[in-house]
Structure formats: structure tokens, C-alpha cells
Tab-separated table of C-alpha atoms and ligand atoms in Angstrom:
chain	number	residue	atom	x	y	z
D	1	MET	CA	0.479	-13.307	-48.796
D	2	GLN	CA	-0.940	-14.287	-45.424
D	3	ASP	CA	0.070	-10.892	-44.064
D	4	LYS	CA	-1.734	-9.133	-46.848
D	5	ILE	CA	-5.012	-10.889	-46.089
D	6	LEU	CA	-4.693	-9.950	-42.423
D	7	ASN	CA	-3.879	-6.346	-43.179
D	8	THR	CA	-6.831	-5.936	-45.496
D	9	GLY	CA	-9.027	-7.311	-42.726
D	10	ALA	CA	-7.661	-4.814	-40.249
D	11	GLU	CA	-8.168	-1.924	-42.632
D	12	SER	CA	-11.766	-2.729	-43.341
D	13	ALA	CA	-12.341	-3.200	-39.609
D	14	GLU	CA	-11.289	0.392	-39.056
D	15	ASN	CA	-14.121	1.628	-41.206
D	16	LYS	CA	-16.719	-0.266	-39.205
D	17	GLU	CA	-18.176	0.558	-35.836
D	18	PRO	CA	-16.831	-1.653	-33.063
D	19	ILE	CA	-19.299	-3.964	-31.288
D	20	ILE	CA	-17.715	-3.228	-27.929
D	21	SER	CA	-15.495	-0.300	-27.031
D	22	THR	CA	-13.843	0.626	-23.782
D	23	ARG	CA	-12.130	3.880	-22.932
D	24	GLY	CA	-10.049	4.462	-19.836
D	25	LEU	CA	-11.557	1.451	-18.122
D	26	VAL	CA	-10.500	1.328	-14.487
D	27	LYS	CA	-11.452	-1.248	-11.894
D	28	LYS	CA	-10.469	-1.170	-8.256
D	29	PHE	CA	-11.197	-3.725	-5.566
D	30	ALA	CA	-11.028	-2.310	-2.060
D	31	GLY	CA	-8.476	0.313	-3.087
D	32	LYS	CA	-6.400	-2.128	-5.152
D	33	THR	CA	-6.294	-1.053	-8.800
D	34	VAL	CA	-6.706	-4.075	-11.055
D	35	LEU	CA	-7.462	-2.379	-14.387
D	36	ARG	CA	-5.513	0.812	-15.046
D	37	GLY	CA	-7.168	2.390	-18.042
D	38	ILE	CA	-8.015	-0.054	-20.812
D	39	ASP	CA	-8.830	1.244	-24.290
D	40	ALA	CA	-10.075	-1.552	-26.520
D	41	ASP	CA	-12.248	-1.917	-29.607
D	42	ILE	CA	-13.697	-5.257	-30.669
D	43	TYR	CA	-14.983	-5.305	-34.245
D	44	GLU	CA	-17.553	-7.569	-35.857
D	45	GLY	CA	-16.083	-10.936	-36.802
D	46	GLU	CA	-12.867	-10.457	-34.844
D	47	LYS	CA	-11.450	-13.260	-32.712
D	48	VAL	CA	-9.476	-11.548	-30.004
D	49	ALA	CA	-7.263	-13.620	-27.721
D	50	VAL	CA	-6.314	-12.089	-24.375
D	51	ILE	CA	-3.105	-13.383	-22.817
D	52	GLY	CA	-1.006	-12.316	-19.846
D	53	PRO	CA	0.320	-13.367	-16.460
D	54	SER	CA	-1.908	-14.583	-13.642
D	55	GLY	CA	-3.499	-11.727	-11.735
D	56	SER	CA	-2.919	-9.203	-14.515
D	57	GLY	CA	-6.672	-8.467	-14.809
D	58	LYS	CA	-7.753	-10.556	-17.821
D	59	SER	CA	-10.851	-12.016	-16.160
D	60	THR	CA	-11.749	-8.699	-14.612
D	61	PHE	CA	-11.572	-7.051	-18.029
D	62	LEU	CA	-13.843	-9.712	-19.549
D	63	ARG	CA	-16.277	-9.504	-16.646
D	64	CYS	CA	-16.454	-5.722	-17.050
D	65	LEU	CA	-17.333	-6.164	-20.742
D	66	ASN	CA	-20.342	-8.176	-19.613
D	67	LEU	CA	-21.019	-5.881	-16.641
D	68	LEU	CA	-20.607	-8.775	-14.248
D	69	GLU	CA	-18.263	-6.282	-12.606
D	70	ILE	CA	-19.195	-2.630	-12.457
D	71	PRO	CA	-16.111	-0.630	-13.450
D	72	THR	CA	-14.690	2.063	-11.210
D	73	ALA	CA	-14.174	4.583	-13.993
D	74	GLY	CA	-14.164	4.910	-17.751
D	75	LYS	CA	-16.603	4.146	-20.505
D	76	ILE	CA	-17.990	1.031	-22.188
D	77	SER	CA	-20.056	1.206	-25.355
D	78	PHE	CA	-21.936	-1.628	-26.949
D	79	GLY	CA	-22.720	-0.585	-30.494
D	80	ASP	CA	-24.294	2.829	-30.169
D	81	ASP	CA	-25.324	2.303	-26.571
D	82	VAL	CA	-23.148	3.630	-23.793
D	83	ILE	CA	-23.640	0.931	-21.200
D	84	TYR	CA	-21.296	2.375	-18.612
D	85	GLU	CA	-19.799	5.790	-18.119
D	86	SER	CA	-18.644	7.365	-14.935
D	87	ASP	CA	-15.826	9.452	-13.601
D	88	TYR	CA	-17.213	9.549	-10.064
D	89	TYR	CA	-14.540	7.328	-8.513
D	90	ALA	CA	-11.799	9.221	-10.302
D	91	GLN	CA	-13.184	12.525	-8.974
D	92	LYS	CA	-13.484	11.037	-5.500
D	93	ASP	CA	-9.828	9.994	-5.673
D	94	LYS	CA	-8.884	13.550	-6.598
D	95	LEU	CA	-10.835	14.877	-3.631
D	96	ASN	CA	-9.143	12.404	-1.287
D	97	ASP	CA	-5.734	13.362	-2.648
D	98	LEU	CA	-6.414	17.031	-1.946
D	99	LYS	CA	-7.583	16.209	1.570
D	100	ASP	CA	-4.505	14.060	2.185
D	101	LYS	CA	-2.293	16.872	0.989
D	102	LYS	CA	-3.899	19.323	3.388
D	103	ARG	CA	-3.703	16.861	6.258
D	104	ALA	CA	-0.005	16.294	5.534
D	105	TYR	CA	0.618	20.041	5.428
D	106	LEU	CA	-1.217	20.726	8.671
D	107	SER	CA	0.571	17.930	10.531
D	108	GLY	CA	3.981	19.097	9.315
D	109	ALA	CA	4.549	15.808	7.482
D	110	ASP	CA	4.827	17.730	4.231
D	111	ASP	CA	8.178	19.249	5.239
D	112	ASP	CA	11.402	18.102	3.506
D	113	GLU	CA	13.297	17.682	6.739
D	114	VAL	CA	10.450	15.643	8.274
D	115	ARG	CA	10.372	13.470	5.185
D	116	ALA	CA	14.123	12.853	5.346
D	117	LEU	CA	13.875	11.937	9.028
D	118	GLU	CA	10.946	9.619	8.384
D	119	SER	CA	12.795	7.840	5.638
D	120	ARG	CA	15.768	7.435	8.022
D	121	GLU	CA	13.387	5.985	10.602
D	122	ASN	CA	12.121	3.450	8.066
D	123	GLN	CA	15.651	2.481	7.129
D	124	LEU	CA	16.525	1.880	10.752
D	125	LYS	CA	13.398	-0.176	11.298
D	126	ILE	CA	14.344	-2.431	8.405
D	127	GLN	CA	17.839	-2.840	9.854
D	128	LEU	CA	16.287	-3.714	13.201
D	129	LYS	CA	14.098	-6.357	11.612
D	130	ASP	CA	17.070	-7.906	9.835
D	131	LEU	CA	19.039	-7.982	13.064
D	132	LYS	CA	16.155	-9.657	14.848
D	133	LYS	CA	16.127	-12.371	12.204
D	134	GLU	CA	19.863	-12.818	12.472
D	135	LEU	CA	19.698	-13.066	16.251
D	136	GLU	CA	17.070	-15.780	16.011
D	137	ALA	CA	19.218	-17.709	13.568
D	138	LEU	CA	22.249	-17.296	15.833
D	139	ARG	CA	20.309	-18.596	18.808
D	140	THR	CA	19.163	-21.682	16.890
D	141	HIS	CA	22.677	-22.236	15.707
D	142	ALA	CA	24.051	-21.947	19.224
D	143	LYS	CA	21.576	-24.562	20.448
D	144	LEU	CA	22.583	-26.891	17.661
D	145	LEU	CA	26.253	-26.438	18.494
D	146	LYS	CA	25.557	-27.211	22.136
D	147	ALA	CA	23.765	-30.414	21.202
D	148	THR	CA	26.649	-31.493	18.972
D	149	SER	CA	29.473	-30.236	21.152
D	150	TYR	CA	31.383	-33.522	20.636
D	151	ARG	CA	32.089	-32.425	17.047
D	152	GLU	CA	35.526	-31.272	16.111
D	153	GLY	CA	35.730	-27.490	16.067
D	154	ALA	CA	32.367	-27.136	17.800
D	155	ALA	CA	33.788	-25.185	20.708
D	156	GLU	CA	35.515	-22.767	18.386
D	157	GLU	CA	32.401	-22.208	16.392
D	158	ALA	CA	30.328	-21.743	19.510
D	159	GLU	CA	32.689	-19.024	20.601
D	160	LYS	CA	32.440	-17.335	17.233
D	161	THR	CA	28.662	-17.480	17.388
D	162	GLU	CA	28.682	-16.005	20.839
D	163	ARG	CA	30.904	-13.147	19.707
D	164	ARG	CA	28.651	-12.348	16.773
D	165	THR	CA	25.575	-12.533	19.040
D	166	ALA	CA	27.090	-10.053	21.471
D	167	GLN	CA	27.984	-7.764	18.593
D	168	ALA	CA	24.507	-7.963	17.118
D	169	LEU	CA	22.968	-7.182	20.500
D	170	ARG	CA	25.147	-4.072	20.781
D	171	GLN	CA	24.117	-3.030	17.284
D	172	ARG	CA	20.492	-3.536	18.230
D	173	THR	CA	20.830	-1.265	21.248
D	174	GLY	CA	22.493	1.369	19.066
D	175	ILE	CA	19.763	1.249	16.420
D	176	LYS	CA	16.997	1.401	19.006
D	177	ALA	CA	18.591	4.501	20.517
D	178	GLU	CA	18.918	6.121	17.113
D	179	ILE	CA	15.276	5.397	16.283
D	180	LYS	CA	14.304	7.098	19.530
D	181	ASN	CA	16.412	10.111	18.582
D	182	VAL	CA	15.010	10.298	15.070
D	183	LYS	CA	11.465	10.089	16.421
D	184	ALA	CA	12.116	12.936	18.817
D	185	GLY	CA	13.654	14.886	15.934
D	186	ILE	CA	10.521	14.369	13.847
D	187	LYS	CA	8.353	15.579	16.685
D	188	ARG	CA	10.484	18.672	17.233
D	189	ARG	CA	10.644	19.553	13.558
D	190	LYS	CA	6.900	19.038	13.123
D	191	SER	CA	6.090	21.434	15.928
D	192	VAL	CA	8.438	24.018	14.406
D	193	VAL	CA	6.763	23.564	11.018
D	194	LYS	CA	3.292	23.701	12.541
D	195	SER	CA	3.980	26.970	14.312
D	196	SER	CA	4.860	28.626	11.017
D	197	LEU	CA	2.086	27.371	8.721
D	198	ASP	CA	1.110	29.704	5.911
D	199	GLU	CA	-2.502	30.837	6.354
D	200	ALA	CA	-2.809	31.807	2.689
D	201	LYS	CA	-1.683	28.348	1.608
D	202	ILE	CA	-4.269	26.717	3.884
D	203	ALA	CA	-6.981	28.952	2.461
D	204	ALA	CA	-5.969	28.005	-1.077
D	205	MET	CA	-6.061	24.326	-0.154
D	206	ASN	CA	-9.515	24.723	1.350
D	207	ALA	CA	-10.704	26.444	-1.800
D	208	ASP	CA	-9.362	23.565	-3.926
D	209	ILE	CA	-11.104	21.047	-1.711
D	210	SER	CA	-14.430	22.919	-1.877
D	211	ALA	CA	-14.251	23.168	-5.649
D	212	GLN	CA	-13.423	19.472	-5.978
D	213	ARG	CA	-16.278	18.610	-3.571
D	214	ILE	CA	-18.733	20.239	-5.968
D	215	VAL	CA	-17.298	18.419	-8.990
D	216	THR	CA	-17.354	15.103	-7.105
D	217	SER	CA	-20.900	15.476	-5.908
D	218	SER	CA	-22.250	16.361	-9.340
D	219	SER	CA	-20.416	13.411	-10.797
D	220	LEU	CA	-21.922	11.253	-8.051
D	221	SER	CA	-25.435	12.261	-8.983
D	222	ARG	CA	-24.689	11.495	-12.656
D	223	HIS	CA	-23.206	8.165	-11.586
D	224	LYS	CA	-26.288	7.281	-9.529
D	225	LYS	CA	-28.595	8.151	-12.395
D	226	PHE	CA	-26.520	5.977	-14.682
D	227	ILE	CA	-26.520	2.993	-12.339
D	228	LYS	CA	-30.293	3.289	-11.985
D	229	LYS	CA	-30.734	3.284	-15.737
D	230	MET	CA	-28.130	0.558	-16.029
D	231	ASP	CA	-30.290	-1.993	-14.189
D	232	ARG	CA	-32.441	-2.034	-17.281
D	233	THR	CA	-29.651	-1.921	-19.852
D	234	VAL	CA	-27.549	-4.574	-18.103
D	235	ASP	CA	-30.079	-7.323	-18.797
D	236	ALA	CA	-30.444	-6.378	-22.431
D	237	HIS	CA	-26.678	-6.177	-22.794
D	238	ARG	CA	-25.992	-9.541	-21.158
D	239	ARG	CA	-28.572	-11.170	-23.376
D	240	THR	CA	-26.515	-10.339	-26.448
D	241	THR	CA	-23.187	-11.170	-24.819
D	242	GLY	CA	-22.601	-14.892	-24.340
D	243	MET	CA	-20.220	-15.680	-21.506
D	244	VAL	CA	-18.449	-18.983	-20.932
D	245	PHE	CA	-16.517	-19.527	-17.714
D	246	GLN	CA	-13.634	-21.744	-16.700
D	247	HIS	CA	-15.874	-23.791	-14.378
D	248	PHE	CA	-18.893	-24.147	-16.695
D	249	ASN	CA	-21.395	-22.752	-14.145
D	250	LEU	CA	-24.221	-25.043	-15.307
D	251	PHE	CA	-27.328	-25.386	-13.143
D	252	ASN	CA	-26.825	-28.824	-11.598
D	253	ASN	CA	-30.478	-29.212	-10.617
D	254	LEU	CA	-31.663	-28.842	-14.236
D	255	ASN	CA	-31.149	-31.266	-17.082
D	256	VAL	CA	-29.165	-30.234	-20.134
D	257	LEU	CA	-32.163	-29.145	-22.170
D	258	ASP	CA	-33.558	-27.005	-19.339
D	259	ASN	CA	-30.126	-25.490	-18.779
D	260	ILE	CA	-30.135	-24.379	-22.392
D	261	THR	CA	-33.749	-23.244	-22.734
D	262	LEU	CA	-34.214	-21.545	-19.355
D	263	ALA	CA	-32.993	-18.090	-20.367
D	264	PRO	CA	-34.403	-17.964	-23.923
D	265	VAL	CA	-37.850	-19.037	-22.676
D	266	LYS	CA	-37.808	-16.534	-19.845
D	267	THR	CA	-36.758	-13.612	-22.000
D	268	GLY	CA	-39.064	-14.738	-24.823
D	269	VAL	CA	-42.049	-14.734	-22.493
D	270	LEU	CA	-41.098	-11.366	-21.009
D	271	GLU	CA	-40.696	-9.831	-24.442
D	272	VAL	CA	-44.076	-11.109	-25.616
D	273	ARG	CA	-45.686	-9.867	-22.414
D	274	ALA	CA	-44.241	-6.378	-22.875
D	275	ARG	CA	-45.252	-6.329	-26.544
D	276	ARG	CA	-48.785	-7.480	-25.696
D	277	LYS	CA	-49.156	-4.706	-23.155
D	278	ALA	CA	-48.056	-2.102	-25.655
D	279	LEU	CA	-50.258	-3.486	-28.408
D	280	LYS	CA	-53.307	-3.675	-26.149
D	281	ALA	CA	-52.953	-0.018	-25.256
D	282	ALA	CA	-52.632	0.886	-28.937
D	283	ALA	CA	-55.584	-1.319	-29.878
D	284	LYS	CA	-57.716	0.352	-27.226
D	285	ALA	CA	-56.883	3.668	-28.847
D	286	GLY	CA	-58.207	2.287	-32.112
D	287	ASP	CA	-55.007	1.158	-33.830
D	288	GLU	CA	-56.119	-1.556	-36.284
D	289	ASN	CA	-52.555	-2.782	-36.970
D	290	ALA	CA	-52.020	-3.329	-33.275
D	291	LYS	CA	-55.210	-5.387	-33.109
D	292	ALA	CA	-53.983	-7.552	-35.969
D	293	GLU	CA	-50.535	-8.019	-34.456
D	294	LEU	CA	-52.039	-9.021	-31.104
D	295	LEU	CA	-53.462	-12.118	-32.777
D	296	THR	CA	-50.065	-13.147	-34.101
D	297	LEU	CA	-48.180	-13.059	-30.791
D	298	PRO	CA	-46.834	-16.509	-29.919
D	299	HIS	CA	-48.217	-18.505	-27.018
D	300	LYS	CA	-45.826	-19.535	-24.240
D	301	LEU	CA	-45.928	-23.156	-25.469
D	302	GLU	CA	-44.794	-21.996	-28.867
D	303	ILE	CA	-41.892	-20.093	-27.325
D	304	ILE	CA	-40.889	-23.210	-25.402
D	305	GLU	CA	-41.175	-25.349	-28.517
D	306	ASN	CA	-38.969	-22.995	-30.514
D	307	ALA	CA	-36.374	-22.800	-27.760
D	308	ARG	CA	-36.253	-26.604	-27.638
D	309	LYS	CA	-35.882	-26.923	-31.386
D	310	ASN	CA	-33.076	-24.427	-31.336
D	311	ALA	CA	-31.443	-26.231	-28.400
D	312	PHE	CA	-31.491	-29.558	-30.238
D	313	ALA	CA	-30.013	-27.981	-33.360
D	314	LEU	CA	-27.185	-26.483	-31.293
D	315	LEU	CA	-26.623	-29.711	-29.355
D	316	ASP	CA	-26.324	-31.478	-32.672
D	317	ARG	CA	-23.667	-29.025	-33.758
D	318	VAL	CA	-21.479	-29.883	-30.765
D	319	GLY	CA	-22.227	-33.604	-31.021
D	320	LEU	CA	-24.258	-33.899	-27.834
D	321	LYS	CA	-27.825	-34.360	-29.043
D	322	ASP	CA	-28.174	-37.578	-27.055
D	323	LYS	CA	-27.405	-35.752	-23.780
D	324	ALA	CA	-30.484	-33.503	-23.800
D	325	TYR	CA	-32.203	-35.196	-20.884
D	326	VAL	CA	-29.290	-36.023	-18.611
D	327	TYR	CA	-28.123	-33.965	-15.645
D	328	PRO	CA	-24.776	-32.109	-15.691
D	329	ALA	CA	-23.323	-34.353	-12.947
D	330	THR	CA	-23.234	-37.279	-15.380
D	331	LEU	CA	-21.177	-35.368	-17.971
D	332	SER	CA	-17.419	-35.128	-18.429
D	333	GLY	CA	-15.731	-31.730	-18.122
D	334	GLY	CA	-15.405	-31.415	-21.880
D	335	GLN	CA	-19.083	-32.225	-22.362
D	336	LYS	CA	-20.121	-29.752	-19.647
D	337	GLN	CA	-18.132	-27.012	-21.311
D	338	ARG	CA	-19.648	-27.761	-24.704
D	339	ILE	CA	-23.110	-27.547	-23.087
D	340	ALA	CA	-22.142	-24.245	-21.466
D	341	ILE	CA	-21.169	-22.933	-24.898
D	342	VAL	CA	-24.484	-24.081	-26.353
D	343	ARG	CA	-26.337	-22.414	-23.494
D	344	ALA	CA	-24.646	-19.124	-24.301
D	345	LEU	CA	-25.319	-19.550	-28.022
D	346	ALA	CA	-29.009	-20.227	-27.388
D	347	MET	CA	-29.447	-16.529	-26.621
D	348	ASN	CA	-28.225	-15.649	-30.095
D	349	PRO	CA	-25.386	-13.453	-28.845
D	350	ARG	CA	-23.630	-10.870	-30.995
D	351	ILE	CA	-20.374	-11.640	-29.249
D	352	MET	CA	-19.003	-14.507	-27.170
D	353	LEU	CA	-16.708	-13.994	-24.202
D	354	PHE	CA	-14.671	-16.989	-23.068
D	355	ASP	CA	-12.696	-16.965	-19.839
D	356	GLU	CA	-10.129	-19.758	-19.979
D	357	PRO	CA	-12.707	-22.242	-21.238
D	358	THR	CA	-10.270	-25.164	-21.232
D	359	SER	CA	-8.068	-24.602	-18.208
D	360	ALA	CA	-10.224	-26.675	-15.838
D	361	LEU	CA	-10.325	-29.637	-18.235
D	362	ASP	CA	-8.342	-32.861	-18.303
D	363	PRO	CA	-5.841	-32.650	-21.152
D	364	GLU	CA	-7.650	-35.196	-23.318
D	365	MET	CA	-10.804	-33.037	-23.293
D	366	VAL	CA	-9.203	-29.749	-24.237
D	367	GLY	CA	-9.243	-30.636	-27.922
D	368	GLU	CA	-12.979	-31.263	-28.225
D	369	VAL	CA	-13.829	-27.899	-26.635
D	370	LEU	CA	-11.280	-25.971	-28.693
D	371	GLN	CA	-12.699	-27.688	-31.761
D	372	VAL	CA	-16.173	-26.306	-30.984
D	373	ILE	CA	-14.785	-22.810	-30.396
D	374	LYS	CA	-12.772	-22.991	-33.608
D	375	GLN	CA	-15.906	-24.043	-35.499
D	376	LEU	CA	-17.724	-21.022	-34.061
D	377	ALA	CA	-14.855	-18.783	-35.090
D	378	ASP	CA	-14.919	-20.200	-38.603
D	379	ASP	CA	-18.665	-19.526	-38.732
D	380	GLY	CA	-17.885	-15.859	-38.190
D	381	MET	CA	-18.794	-15.420	-34.519
D	382	THR	CA	-17.148	-12.419	-32.877
D	383	MET	CA	-15.271	-13.516	-29.797
D	384	VAL	CA	-12.937	-12.504	-27.021
D	385	ILE	CA	-11.135	-15.394	-25.431
D	386	VAL	CA	-8.857	-15.332	-22.418
D	387	THR	CA	-6.597	-18.298	-22.868
D	388	HIS	CA	-3.363	-19.970	-21.880
D	389	GLU	CA	-3.456	-22.066	-25.046
D	390	MET	CA	-0.884	-20.175	-27.075
D	391	GLY	CA	-1.112	-22.601	-29.990
D	392	PHE	CA	-4.832	-21.996	-30.207
D	393	ALA	CA	-4.426	-18.216	-29.956
D	394	ARG	CA	-1.875	-18.326	-32.743
D	395	GLU	CA	-4.098	-20.443	-34.963
D	396	VAL	CA	-7.559	-18.976	-34.382
D	397	ALA	CA	-7.153	-15.384	-33.181
D	398	THR	CA	-7.169	-12.493	-35.602
D	399	ARG	CA	-5.666	-10.280	-32.900
D	400	VAL	CA	-3.936	-10.867	-29.587
D	401	LEU	CA	-3.943	-8.520	-26.600
D	402	PHE	CA	-1.198	-8.872	-24.018
D	403	VAL	CA	-2.474	-7.652	-20.650
D	404	ASP	CA	-0.013	-6.939	-17.876
D	405	GLU	CA	-0.580	-5.098	-14.589
D	406	GLY	CA	-4.049	-3.999	-15.677
D	407	LYS	CA	-3.002	-2.497	-19.005
D	408	ILE	CA	-2.883	-3.621	-22.599
D	409	LYS	CA	0.836	-3.631	-23.258
D	410	GLU	CA	0.734	-5.040	-26.774
D	411	ASP	CA	-2.010	-5.409	-29.380
D	412	ALA	CA	-1.126	-7.128	-32.645
D	413	PRO	CA	-2.034	-9.964	-35.001
D	414	PRO	CA	-0.782	-13.304	-33.624
D	415	LYS	CA	1.977	-13.694	-36.176
D	416	GLU	CA	3.473	-10.361	-35.192
D	417	LEU	CA	2.869	-10.631	-31.451
D	418	PHE	CA	4.331	-14.129	-31.126
D	419	GLY	CA	6.931	-13.785	-33.873
D	420	ASN	CA	8.211	-10.318	-33.091
D	421	PRO	CA	7.143	-9.231	-29.587
D	422	LYS	CA	8.149	-5.674	-28.733
D	423	ASN	CA	7.275	-5.237	-25.074
D	424	ASP	CA	9.886	-6.570	-22.646
D	425	ARG	CA	7.298	-8.019	-20.278
D	426	LEU	CA	5.684	-9.823	-23.212
D	427	LYS	CA	9.050	-11.259	-24.264
D	428	GLU	CA	9.589	-12.514	-20.721
D	429	PHE	CA	6.048	-13.942	-20.567
D	430	LEU	CA	6.398	-15.733	-23.889
D	431	SER	CA	9.758	-17.213	-22.918
D	432	LYS	CA	7.976	-18.858	-19.981
D	433	VAL	CA	4.855	-20.153	-21.733
D	434	LEU	CA	6.061	-21.104	-25.201
Z	501	ATP	N1	-13.951	-9.724	-6.479
Z	501	ATP	C1	-12.680	-9.421	-6.199
Z	501	ATP	N2	-12.362	-8.840	-5.033
Z	501	ATP	C2	-11.076	-8.495	-4.744
Z	501	ATP	N3	-10.051	-8.679	-5.577
Z	501	ATP	C3	-10.296	-9.252	-6.756
Z	501	ATP	C4	-11.629	-9.659	-7.137
Z	501	ATP	N4	-11.565	-10.185	-8.371
Z	501	ATP	C5	-10.271	-10.134	-8.748
Z	501	ATP	N5	-9.514	-9.566	-7.781
Z	501	ATP	C6	-8.061	-9.315	-7.861
Z	501	ATP	O1	-7.766	-8.658	-9.054
Z	501	ATP	C7	-6.551	-9.106	-9.615
Z	501	ATP	C8	-6.760	-9.535	-11.043
Z	501	ATP	O2	-7.606	-10.665	-11.076
Z	501	ATP	P1	-8.072	-11.380	-12.413
Z	501	ATP	O3	-8.893	-12.541	-11.997
Z	501	ATP	O4	-8.682	-10.390	-13.308
Z	501	ATP	O5	-6.679	-11.856	-13.009
Z	501	ATP	P2	-6.405	-12.814	-14.259
Z	501	ATP	O6	-5.491	-12.067	-15.157
Z	501	ATP	O7	-7.673	-13.321	-14.805
Z	501	ATP	O8	-5.585	-13.996	-13.579
Z	501	ATP	P3	-5.635	-15.588	-13.888
Z	501	ATP	O9	-4.760	-15.817	-15.098
Z	501	ATP	O10	-4.995	-16.184	-12.647
Z	501	ATP	O11	-7.050	-15.992	-14.075
Z	501	ATP	C9	-6.059	-10.222	-8.721
Z	501	ATP	O12	-5.074	-9.707	-7.886
Z	501	ATP	C10	-7.262	-10.608	-7.921
Z	501	ATP	O13	-6.912	-11.068	-6.653
Z	502	MG	MG1	-8.655	-15.180	-14.874
């Protein structure tokens, strides 16, 4: 029965447009790839839990959804708006690969024999390192034996240690000599290879590089245009995307009420200002409707008043109405997080993104925050929540994503994902956390 209800939900979701979509989302930090192509759709009313090992990219994924991180490649849509799209970094990678290939060819490193020799060299180096470690251990052991020479059998053991040390030293000399030989071999082979490079192949490589340069540079100019436009869209996007962090991120120099009303007042005033400007221009051109609407625009005090009213209503919902005028420092972790949730809600978001909202809390405060989130879920708020609270994910989520090594490895309703996991890494992960 339960399954049926879930399935119907999923079917109807497929007919709707997702609120947020990502395609091939890639994020790199200084060459390290953290997200490796994430395709995700979040539909209206869904409660999506994101689980996975530490460092797998869960926070990075969430931060990309809110454009707190600019992705390296891929596409993010918010409703009908494409808020990020670029393949510049991917094209740049292709160009670099082609250049690397040419460099390897020209230096002779591309040759099979060179490769075999180099891998032999690496092997030997590892052996050398191991021997070095062993020799150190032997030396320490010898010292210890010397200090406890009164022990029975100490002399015998010392002799054994000495023998092994001498043997290891001989091995070390042998390996060092072989490394020298292999290195010389690499040098010789490379010069042979270099003297017989194929001019036609080099020309073809150059042609590939030139062609890729053109593709990369045109994708760069598209990327730059997009980023420029994005400055404007980012603000609008973030306004409708409420984000709640592990460490609350409240403004400690503002009281609770100001924390909550700061952003709505600021954006309210900016919106009215922009509208007034537009209306004034229209009125000047003789538009009577514009003249009439100009008179109805709210005054800043009215905007503030409304924001406050809304803040009190929200505070009431989370049971913290009496904390409106205190400063965050006087609140418990659970209270701070509930305020942070209210602050996000005050912007009337279409979707809420939670990044481990309870993992910085003392255990006795986890419940009160989860309760507020559950209430929001029951009220129909769309949400994505990165969490380690498997019980909560099972109870509240309509869908669970398992992220591992920067990819979504499993995507299923909680009952299925927890009850019948398919991916091996997920099975291993669940065996540790459940
Ligand atoms: N700004 C950054 N600069 C460099 N590396 C980063 C940055 N942010 C994240 N990373 C790296 O990206 C990887 C993924 O980080 P992320 O915070 O997304 O993981 P996570 O799944 O949220 O982990 P956790 O469960 O521990 O919160 C980590 O290896 C992290 O060190
Ligand atoms: Mg994280």
C-alpha cells in the first residue's frame, strides 16, 4: 500500500518540470575533481536526502545548486532559467591533454620501451624506499639489543640483526646500480626514438591542437559572457533558494530579529526602487496606469513592518517568539539552527537546501531541529538535505541519493535504498552507519 502511494507520487513528478536540474555537473578544486558529472532533478514537493561518505562531494553539490560554488562544467537549470552552463573547463582539459600527448611524443616518453623502463624504475624506487625503512628499523633494533645485552639470547639476536643489515646494505647497492642502468637505458632509448620522429604525425598533432585551441577559445568567450550575466542571476537565484549550514552562520553582531529581516528588507527596498524607476519613466511618457501604481508603492517603513510581522510569525512557528531581541551568542545550538532556518524561510524560498543541519549540535538538541524540518516537509516545502541522520532520511525523505566519489551511485525511495541497496559501496556504507 505504502509502495503504491510512493510510486504514484513518482509518476506524477515525472510529468512536472523539475525546480532544479543538473546535467553533467563537474567541480574541480585545484585540479582535484570533486564532482564527476552529476545528473539530478529535484521536483516540487520532493524531500531529497543526500547521503554518502565524508569527502564524497555532498556539500560541494549542494553549494553548486546555490551557486556558492561555481561549477567547472555542466549545466544547472532553475525552473526555465539556465543559471549555469559551460563546457570551457572541459574543452581546456581536452586542449591540455592534446598538448601533453605531443610533449610526450616529442620527448620520446610515448615509446613502449621507454614506458616499460620507466615502470621498472618506479618499481626499483619503491623497493629502495622499503629497504631504507627496514634498515632504519634494524638500526633501532640493534641499539635496543645493545642496551639490553644482559638478556638471554641477546648476543645471538644481535648477530642475526647484523647479518640481515649487511644483506640489506648489499641489496641496496644492487638496486641503486640497477636504477642507474635503467636511467641510462631510458636516456639512450629516448634519443633513438627522438631521432626517428614521424614528421607527419607531429603535423597531425599540431593540427589537432590548433583546432582544439579555436574550440576552447570560443567556449571561453561564451563562458565569460555567462559569468557576466550570472552576477545578476545569482542574486535572484539565491533569493529563492534557502540555505542552512552546519554551523548556522548567523550574524553575531545583529539580534535575532535583524538577522531574519536583514535580507528581506534589503531586497524589498531594492525591488521597490527598481519598480519606481521603471514606473517613473513610463509615467513621464504619459502612462496613466504607471502614475496610479506609483502611488501604491510601499514606503521603506512599510517594508520593514511587513518583514517584522513575517519574522514574528515564523519565530512563533519554531517556538522562539520570545527570542526576537536577543543576540545569537545567548542561544543554544538548537535555537541558533532554528533561527537560521527561519532566516532562510523569511525570503520565501521555493526550495530549501540543508547541509548537515544537526551535525554540529549536542545530541539533546538534534530532535528539536529535526522536528522543525519535519514540520516544513509536512507543509509541502521542497527540500534537499545532506544528512547523517539515517533514521530521519528514512522517515522524512521521499527520495534518497547516495553520493560516492563525486557521483550519484544510487537514487531510490528510502524504503528501497535502505531495504534493498544495490550498489556495493552503498551496502558497505550502510553497514557502517546503520
Ligand atoms: N574550497 C575548497 N578547496 C579545495 N578543496 C575543497 C574545497 N571544498 C571542498 N574541497 C574538497 O572536496 C572534497 C569534497 O568535499 P565536500 O565538502 O563536498 O565533501 P562532503 O561529502 O560534504 O564531506 P563531509 O561528509 O565530510 O561533509 C573534499 O576532498 C574536500 O577536501
Ligand atoms: Mg559536507
